[in-house]
Tab-separated table of C-alpha atoms in Angstrom:
chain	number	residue	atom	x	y	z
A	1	UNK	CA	0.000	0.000	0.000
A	2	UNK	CA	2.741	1.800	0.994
A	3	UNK	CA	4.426	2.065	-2.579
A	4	UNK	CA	1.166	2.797	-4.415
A	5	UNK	CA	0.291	5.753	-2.533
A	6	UNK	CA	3.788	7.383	-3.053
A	7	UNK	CA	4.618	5.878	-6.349
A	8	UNK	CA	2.982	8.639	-8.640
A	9	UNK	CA	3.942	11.953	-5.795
A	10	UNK	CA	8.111	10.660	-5.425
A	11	UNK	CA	8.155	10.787	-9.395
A	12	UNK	CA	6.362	14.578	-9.803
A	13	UNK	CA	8.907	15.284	-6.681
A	14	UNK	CA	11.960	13.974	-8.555
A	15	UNK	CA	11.059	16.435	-11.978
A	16	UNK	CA	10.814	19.129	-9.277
A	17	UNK	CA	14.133	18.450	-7.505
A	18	UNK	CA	15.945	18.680	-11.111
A	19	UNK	CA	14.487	22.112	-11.137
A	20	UNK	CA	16.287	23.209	-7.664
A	21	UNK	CA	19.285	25.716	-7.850
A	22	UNK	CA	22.304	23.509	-8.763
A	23	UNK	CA	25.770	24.054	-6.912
A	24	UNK	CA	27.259	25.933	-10.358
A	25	UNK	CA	23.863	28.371	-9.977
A	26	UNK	CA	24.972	29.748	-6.506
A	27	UNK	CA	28.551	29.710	-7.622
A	28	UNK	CA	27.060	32.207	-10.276
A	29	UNK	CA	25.103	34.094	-8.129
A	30	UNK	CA	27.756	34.602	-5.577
A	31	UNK	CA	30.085	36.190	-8.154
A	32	UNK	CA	27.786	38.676	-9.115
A	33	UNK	CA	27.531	42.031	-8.124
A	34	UNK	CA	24.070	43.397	-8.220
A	35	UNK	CA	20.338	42.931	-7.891
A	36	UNK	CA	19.886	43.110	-11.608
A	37	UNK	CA	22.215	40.861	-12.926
A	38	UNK	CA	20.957	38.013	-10.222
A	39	UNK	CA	17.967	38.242	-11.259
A	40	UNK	CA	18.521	38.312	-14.732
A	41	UNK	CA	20.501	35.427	-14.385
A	42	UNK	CA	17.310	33.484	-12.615
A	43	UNK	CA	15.402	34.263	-15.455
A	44	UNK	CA	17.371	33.117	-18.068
A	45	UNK	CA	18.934	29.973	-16.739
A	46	UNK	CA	16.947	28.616	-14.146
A	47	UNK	CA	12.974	27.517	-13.340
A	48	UNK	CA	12.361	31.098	-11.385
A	49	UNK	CA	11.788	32.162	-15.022
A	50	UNK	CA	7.901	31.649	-15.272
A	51	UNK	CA	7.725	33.052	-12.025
A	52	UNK	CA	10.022	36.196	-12.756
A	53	UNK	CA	8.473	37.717	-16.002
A	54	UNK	CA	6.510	39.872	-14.539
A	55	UNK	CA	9.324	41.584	-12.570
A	56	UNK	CA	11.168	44.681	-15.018
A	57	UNK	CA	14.984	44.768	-14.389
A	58	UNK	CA	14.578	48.537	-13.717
A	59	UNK	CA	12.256	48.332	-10.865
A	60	UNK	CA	13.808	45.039	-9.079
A	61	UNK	CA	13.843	45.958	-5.538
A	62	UNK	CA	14.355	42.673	-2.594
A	63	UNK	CA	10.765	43.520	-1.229
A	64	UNK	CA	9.372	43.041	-4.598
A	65	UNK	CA	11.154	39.608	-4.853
A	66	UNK	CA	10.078	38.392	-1.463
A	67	UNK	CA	6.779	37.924	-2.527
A	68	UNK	CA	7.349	36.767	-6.063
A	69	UNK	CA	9.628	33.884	-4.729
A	70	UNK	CA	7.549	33.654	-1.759
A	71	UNK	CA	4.417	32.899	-3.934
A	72	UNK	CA	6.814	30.944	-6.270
A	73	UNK	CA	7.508	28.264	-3.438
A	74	UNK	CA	4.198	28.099	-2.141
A	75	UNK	CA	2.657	27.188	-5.921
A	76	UNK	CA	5.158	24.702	-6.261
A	77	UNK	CA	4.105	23.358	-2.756
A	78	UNK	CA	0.250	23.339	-3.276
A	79	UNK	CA	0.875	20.990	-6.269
A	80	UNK	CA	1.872	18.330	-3.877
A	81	UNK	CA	-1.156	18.298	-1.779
A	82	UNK	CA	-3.587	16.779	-5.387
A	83	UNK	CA	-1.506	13.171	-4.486
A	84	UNK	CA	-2.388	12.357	-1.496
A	85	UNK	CA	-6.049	11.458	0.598
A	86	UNK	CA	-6.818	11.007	3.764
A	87	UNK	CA	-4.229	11.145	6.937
A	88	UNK	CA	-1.939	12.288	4.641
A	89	UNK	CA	-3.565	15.081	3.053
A	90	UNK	CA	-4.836	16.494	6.486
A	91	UNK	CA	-0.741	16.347	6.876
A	92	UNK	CA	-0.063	19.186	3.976
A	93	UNK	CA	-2.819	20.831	5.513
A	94	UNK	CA	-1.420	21.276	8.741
A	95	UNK	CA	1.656	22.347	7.391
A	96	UNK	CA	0.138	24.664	5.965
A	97	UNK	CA	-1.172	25.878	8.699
A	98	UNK	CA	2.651	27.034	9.371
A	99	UNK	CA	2.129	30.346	6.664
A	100	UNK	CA	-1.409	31.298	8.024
A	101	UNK	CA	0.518	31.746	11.151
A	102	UNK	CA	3.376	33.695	9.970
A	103	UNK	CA	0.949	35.822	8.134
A	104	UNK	CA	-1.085	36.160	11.381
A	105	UNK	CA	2.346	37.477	13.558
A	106	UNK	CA	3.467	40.067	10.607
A	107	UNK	CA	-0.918	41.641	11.318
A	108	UNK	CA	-0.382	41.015	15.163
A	109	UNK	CA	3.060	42.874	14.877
A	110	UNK	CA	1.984	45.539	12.673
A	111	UNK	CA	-1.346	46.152	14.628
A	112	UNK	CA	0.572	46.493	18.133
A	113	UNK	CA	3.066	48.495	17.323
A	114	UNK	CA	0.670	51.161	15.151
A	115	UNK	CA	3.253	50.313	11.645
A	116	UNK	CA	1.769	50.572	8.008
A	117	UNK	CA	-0.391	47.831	7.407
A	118	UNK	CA	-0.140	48.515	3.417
A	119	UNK	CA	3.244	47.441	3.085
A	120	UNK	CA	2.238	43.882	5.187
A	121	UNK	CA	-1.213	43.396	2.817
A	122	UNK	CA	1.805	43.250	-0.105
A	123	UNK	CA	3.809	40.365	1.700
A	124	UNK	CA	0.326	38.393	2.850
A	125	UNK	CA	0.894	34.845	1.175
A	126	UNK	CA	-2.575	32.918	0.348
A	127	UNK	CA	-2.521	29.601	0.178
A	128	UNK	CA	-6.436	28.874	-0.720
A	129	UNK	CA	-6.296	25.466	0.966
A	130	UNK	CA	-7.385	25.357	4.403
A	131	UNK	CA	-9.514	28.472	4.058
A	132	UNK	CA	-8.846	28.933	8.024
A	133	UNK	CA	-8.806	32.847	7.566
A	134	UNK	CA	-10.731	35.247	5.103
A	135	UNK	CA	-8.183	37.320	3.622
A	136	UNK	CA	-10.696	39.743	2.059
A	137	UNK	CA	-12.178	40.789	5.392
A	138	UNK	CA	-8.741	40.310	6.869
A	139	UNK	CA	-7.024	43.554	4.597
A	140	UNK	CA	-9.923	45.815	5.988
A	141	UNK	CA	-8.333	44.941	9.359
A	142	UNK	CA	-6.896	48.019	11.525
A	143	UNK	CA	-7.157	47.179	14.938
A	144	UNK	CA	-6.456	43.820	17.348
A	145	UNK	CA	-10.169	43.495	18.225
A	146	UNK	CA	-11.042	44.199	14.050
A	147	UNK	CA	-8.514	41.158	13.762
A	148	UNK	CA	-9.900	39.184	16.287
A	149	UNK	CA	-13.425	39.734	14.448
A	150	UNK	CA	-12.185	38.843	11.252
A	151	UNK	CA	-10.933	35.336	12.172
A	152	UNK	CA	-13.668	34.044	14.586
A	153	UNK	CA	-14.454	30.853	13.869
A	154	UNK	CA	-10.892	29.937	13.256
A	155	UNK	CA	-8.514	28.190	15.568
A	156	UNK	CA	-6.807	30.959	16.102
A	157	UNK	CA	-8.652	33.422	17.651
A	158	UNK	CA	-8.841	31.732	21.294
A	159	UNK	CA	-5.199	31.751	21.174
A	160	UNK	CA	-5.052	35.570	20.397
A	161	UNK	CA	-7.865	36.693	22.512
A	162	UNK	CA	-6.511	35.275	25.703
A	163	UNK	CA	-4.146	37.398	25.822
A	164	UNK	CA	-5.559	40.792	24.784
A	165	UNK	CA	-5.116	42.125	28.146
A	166	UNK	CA	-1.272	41.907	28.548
A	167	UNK	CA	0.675	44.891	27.624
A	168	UNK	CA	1.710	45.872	24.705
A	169	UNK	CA	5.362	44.463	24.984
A	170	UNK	CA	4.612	41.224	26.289
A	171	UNK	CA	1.066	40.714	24.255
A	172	UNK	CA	3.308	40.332	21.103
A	173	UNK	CA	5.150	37.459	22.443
A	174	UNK	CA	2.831	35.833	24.005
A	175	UNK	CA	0.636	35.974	21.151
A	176	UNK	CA	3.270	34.193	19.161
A	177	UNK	CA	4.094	31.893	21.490
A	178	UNK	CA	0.837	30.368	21.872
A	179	UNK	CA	0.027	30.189	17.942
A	180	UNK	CA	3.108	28.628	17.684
A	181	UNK	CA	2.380	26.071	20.710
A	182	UNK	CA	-1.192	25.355	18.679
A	183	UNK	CA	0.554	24.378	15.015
A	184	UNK	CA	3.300	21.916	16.419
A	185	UNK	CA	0.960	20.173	18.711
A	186	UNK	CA	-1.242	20.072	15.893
A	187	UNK	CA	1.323	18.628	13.492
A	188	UNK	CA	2.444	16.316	16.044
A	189	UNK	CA	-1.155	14.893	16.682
A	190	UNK	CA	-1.545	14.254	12.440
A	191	UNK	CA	1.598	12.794	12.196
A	192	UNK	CA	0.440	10.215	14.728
A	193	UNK	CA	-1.968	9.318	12.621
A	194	UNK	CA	-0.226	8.502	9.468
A	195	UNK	CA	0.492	4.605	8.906
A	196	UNK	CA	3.538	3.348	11.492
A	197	UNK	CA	6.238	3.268	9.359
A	198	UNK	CA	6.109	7.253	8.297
A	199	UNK	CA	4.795	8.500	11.835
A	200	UNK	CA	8.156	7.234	13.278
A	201	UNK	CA	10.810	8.398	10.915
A	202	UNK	CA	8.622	11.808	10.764
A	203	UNK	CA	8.004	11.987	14.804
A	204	UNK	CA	11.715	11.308	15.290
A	205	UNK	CA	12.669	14.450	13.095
A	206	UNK	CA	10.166	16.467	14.433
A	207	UNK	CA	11.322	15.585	17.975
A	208	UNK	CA	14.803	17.153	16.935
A	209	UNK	CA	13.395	20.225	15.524
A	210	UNK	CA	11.296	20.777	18.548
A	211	UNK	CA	14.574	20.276	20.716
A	212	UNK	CA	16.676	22.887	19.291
A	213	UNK	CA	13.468	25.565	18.929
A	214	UNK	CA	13.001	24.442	22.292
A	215	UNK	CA	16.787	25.755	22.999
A	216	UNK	CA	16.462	28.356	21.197
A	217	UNK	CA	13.809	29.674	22.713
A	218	UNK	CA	14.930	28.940	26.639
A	219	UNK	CA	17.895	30.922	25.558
A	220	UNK	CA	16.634	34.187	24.239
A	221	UNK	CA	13.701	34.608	26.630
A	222	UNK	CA	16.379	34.158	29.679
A	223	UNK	CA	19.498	36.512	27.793
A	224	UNK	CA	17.057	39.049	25.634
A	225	UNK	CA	13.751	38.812	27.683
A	226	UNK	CA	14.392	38.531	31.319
A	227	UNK	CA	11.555	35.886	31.669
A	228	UNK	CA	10.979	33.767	34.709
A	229	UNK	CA	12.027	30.472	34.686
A	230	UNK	CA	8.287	29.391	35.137
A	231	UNK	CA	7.286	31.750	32.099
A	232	UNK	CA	10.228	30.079	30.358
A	233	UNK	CA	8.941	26.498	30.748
A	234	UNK	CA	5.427	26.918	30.351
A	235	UNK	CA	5.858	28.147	26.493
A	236	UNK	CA	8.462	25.109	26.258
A	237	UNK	CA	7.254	23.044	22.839
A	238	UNK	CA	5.798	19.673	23.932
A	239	UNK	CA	7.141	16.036	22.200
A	240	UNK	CA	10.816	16.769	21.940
A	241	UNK	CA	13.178	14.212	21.073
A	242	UNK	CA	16.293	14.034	22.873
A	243	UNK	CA	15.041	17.175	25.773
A	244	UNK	CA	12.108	16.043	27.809
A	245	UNK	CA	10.378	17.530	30.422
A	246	UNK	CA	13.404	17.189	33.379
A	247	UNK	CA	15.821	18.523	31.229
A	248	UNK	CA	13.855	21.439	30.154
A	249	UNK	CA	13.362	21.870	33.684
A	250	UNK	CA	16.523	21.815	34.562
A	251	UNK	CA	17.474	24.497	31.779
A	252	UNK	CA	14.965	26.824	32.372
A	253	UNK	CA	15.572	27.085	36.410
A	254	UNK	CA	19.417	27.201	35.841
A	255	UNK	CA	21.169	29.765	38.634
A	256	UNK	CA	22.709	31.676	35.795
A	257	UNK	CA	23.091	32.278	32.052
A	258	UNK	CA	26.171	30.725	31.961
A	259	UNK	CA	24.757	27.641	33.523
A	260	UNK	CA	22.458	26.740	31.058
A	261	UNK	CA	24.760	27.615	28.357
A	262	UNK	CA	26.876	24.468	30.462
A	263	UNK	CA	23.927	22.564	30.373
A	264	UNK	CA	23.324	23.004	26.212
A	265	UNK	CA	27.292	22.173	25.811
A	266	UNK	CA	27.061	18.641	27.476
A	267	UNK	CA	23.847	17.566	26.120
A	268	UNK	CA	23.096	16.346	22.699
A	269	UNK	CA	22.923	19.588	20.725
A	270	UNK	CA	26.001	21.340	22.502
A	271	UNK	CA	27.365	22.365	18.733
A	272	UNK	CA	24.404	25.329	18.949
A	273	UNK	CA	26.654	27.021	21.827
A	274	UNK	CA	30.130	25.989	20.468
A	275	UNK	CA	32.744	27.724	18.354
A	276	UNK	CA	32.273	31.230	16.597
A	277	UNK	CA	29.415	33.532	18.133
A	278	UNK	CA	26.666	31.367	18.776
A	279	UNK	CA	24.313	34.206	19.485
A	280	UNK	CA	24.532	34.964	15.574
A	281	UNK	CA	25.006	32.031	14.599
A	282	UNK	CA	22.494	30.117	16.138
A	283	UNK	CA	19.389	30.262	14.510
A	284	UNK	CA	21.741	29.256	11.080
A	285	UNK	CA	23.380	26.430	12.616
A	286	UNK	CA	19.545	25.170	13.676
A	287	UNK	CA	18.655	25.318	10.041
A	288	UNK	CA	21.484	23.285	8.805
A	289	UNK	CA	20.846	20.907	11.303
A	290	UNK	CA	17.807	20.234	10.564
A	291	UNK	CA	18.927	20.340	6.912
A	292	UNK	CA	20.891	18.052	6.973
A	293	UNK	CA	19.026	15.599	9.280
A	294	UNK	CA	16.438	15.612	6.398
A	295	UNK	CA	18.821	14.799	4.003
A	296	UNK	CA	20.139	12.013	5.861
A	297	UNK	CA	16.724	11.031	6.135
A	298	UNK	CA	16.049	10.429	2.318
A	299	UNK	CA	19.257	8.481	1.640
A	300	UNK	CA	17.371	5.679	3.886
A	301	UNK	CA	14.139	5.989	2.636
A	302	UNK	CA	12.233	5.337	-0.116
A	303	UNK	CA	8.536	4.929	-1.172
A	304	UNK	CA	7.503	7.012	2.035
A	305	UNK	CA	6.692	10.504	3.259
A	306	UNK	CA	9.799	11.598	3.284
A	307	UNK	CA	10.581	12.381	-0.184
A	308	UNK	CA	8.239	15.057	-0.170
A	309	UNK	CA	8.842	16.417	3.614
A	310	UNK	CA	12.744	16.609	2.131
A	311	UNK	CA	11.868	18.482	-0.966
A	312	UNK	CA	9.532	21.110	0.868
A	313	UNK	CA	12.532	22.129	3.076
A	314	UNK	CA	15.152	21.843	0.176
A	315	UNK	CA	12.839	24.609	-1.188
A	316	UNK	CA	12.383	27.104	1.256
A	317	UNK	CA	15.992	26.851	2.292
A	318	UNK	CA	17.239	27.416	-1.886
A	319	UNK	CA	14.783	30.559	-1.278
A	320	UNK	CA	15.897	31.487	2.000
A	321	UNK	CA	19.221	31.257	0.561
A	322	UNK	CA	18.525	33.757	-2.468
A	323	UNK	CA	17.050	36.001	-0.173
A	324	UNK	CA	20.528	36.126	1.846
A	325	UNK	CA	22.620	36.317	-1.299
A	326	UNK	CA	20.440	39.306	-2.538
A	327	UNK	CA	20.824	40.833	0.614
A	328	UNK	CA	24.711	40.043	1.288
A	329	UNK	CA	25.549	42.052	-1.891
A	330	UNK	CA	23.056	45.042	-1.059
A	331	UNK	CA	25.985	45.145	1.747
A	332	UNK	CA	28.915	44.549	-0.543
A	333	UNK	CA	29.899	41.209	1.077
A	334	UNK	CA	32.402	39.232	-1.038
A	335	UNK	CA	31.727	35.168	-1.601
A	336	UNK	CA	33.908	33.570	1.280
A	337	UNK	CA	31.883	35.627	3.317
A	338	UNK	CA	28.077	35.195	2.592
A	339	UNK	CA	28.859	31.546	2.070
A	340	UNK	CA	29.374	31.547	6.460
A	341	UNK	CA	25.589	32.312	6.042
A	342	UNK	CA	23.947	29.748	3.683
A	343	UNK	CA	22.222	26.452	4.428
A	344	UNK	CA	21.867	24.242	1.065
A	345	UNK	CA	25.898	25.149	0.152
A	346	UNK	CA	28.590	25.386	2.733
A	347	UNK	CA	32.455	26.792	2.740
A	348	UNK	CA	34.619	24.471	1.623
């Protein structure tokens, strides 16, 4: 059963891998020394073309591109979704889920802190799957209690309203927090109930990635947010891998910063504290973990959900990675050094 439901999705993936940016494309790209030419060079010689002929080479600007690649990735993404039923399509839904909520933070953000909301209307991505949230009636939005209105109904507007009474400063976090608390345990749950074999080679990777957000996230709110170290644990992400309960525990009621940082170093994910400065480099050094554990992943596996799990993050890392190469040369930052800050390609 297994190898009939994946048969026809793992070939459609495989035409779409050929189609990724090859090693010799971000070669090219790095080399280059403007806006212009990189995306010329996208259009001409690689499958961003379709997506890039509506953008003029005189008017390229890196907030233009965000959305066009943005929208680009998600297309590409939505395709996936038409091969599978059941448990399985309920999956891509709830990852989906994931861009609803990012698109959720940038209104929360924007509505607290009294910014523009035309320029976030222009960056809204919509996916047209899960239908969770009426975009129409969402761009009319200028308040928290007009947003609030605009997505009752949805699961996300418990999650928001609870904490309309906080102030301003910590209502933002919070906020995120708990939408953020919502989609993982949701994924988590669906991924249960996909057949054995793919709920435990998925559950295992999700584990890891809730680990190291899970680090992540004790770390900043103790250095950059002060929190307490109950605050800290109760917005802990549940069904971590390696970190369970005791050991979160443990981290979050460490004496001191430099404690936990102790802690971090002897467990299993002491490389996100090691080396060069880990406070930069950190949140990179997560994503090419997790890279690479996917990629690992697929050289053991075949004729399973993996395939496509790997090709959805080799995507939105090869368009994360544009989106620091574009930005790197707005900077003037030679080769050797934007490739310290890439995921798919590495320094040598």
């Amino acid at each position: 059963m297994g190898v009939k439901r994946f048969a026809a999705v793992n070939t459609k993936i495989r035409a779409l891998e050929s189609h990724l940016l090859k090693p010799e494309d971000y070669d090219a790209l790095l080399e280059m020394e403007t806006l212009s030419e990189m995306v010329a060079y996208l259009k001409l010689r690689t499958s961003y073309q379709e997506y890039l002929e509506v953008v003029q080479d005189k008017s390229v600007n890196i907030d233009m591109l965000e959305v066009v690649f943005k929208r680009a990735m998600f297309k590409r993404i939505q395709g996936l979704i038409h091969y599978f039923t059941d448990a399985y399509k309920q999956l891509f839904k709830t990852l989906f889920m994931r861009y609803e909520i990012e698109d959720l933070k940038l209104f929360i953000r924007a509505l607290i802190r009294k910014e523009d909301l035309s320029q976030i209307l222009e960056h809204l991505v919509i996916l047209g799957i899960n239908k969770n949230i009426d975009y129409t009636q969402l761009k009319r939005v200028n308040t928290l209690e007009g947003l609030l209105e605009a997505i009752k109904g949805t699961p996300y507007c418990d999650l928001i309203e609870y904490y309309m009474d906080e102030v301003p400063q910590k209502r933002i976090f919070y906020m995120e927090m708990n939408l953020d608390r919502f989609y993982f345990k949701k994924l988590l749950e669906q991924v249960k109930k996909l057949e054995s074999s793919d709920s435990a080679v998925l559950s295992e990777i999700l584990g890891r990635n809730t680990d190291i957000l899970n680090l992540q996230w004790i770390y900043r709110g103790r250095k950059f947010f002060g929190l307490s170290a109950e605050e800290l644990l109760n917005y802990t992400l549940l069904g971590g891998h390696a970190l369970k309960y005791r050991q979160l525990k443990e981290l979050c009621y460490a004496k001191s910063m430099e404690d936990a940082i102790g802690l971090i170093r002897s467990g299993p994910y002491g490389f996100l504290v090691e080396g060069r400065d880990f406070e930069i480099f950190m949140e990179l050094d997560m994503e090419r973990y997790i890279y690479d554990e996917f990629m690992k992943l697929k050289k053991n596996n075949r004729m399973n959900i993996i395939e496509s799990m790997v090709y959805m993050h080799q995507l939105e890392y090869e368009v994360r990675d544009l989106f620091t190469i574009f930005e790197a040369k707005r900077y003037g930052l030679k080769k050797a050094e934007v490739l310290k800050y890439l995921v798919r390609i590495r320094p040598d």
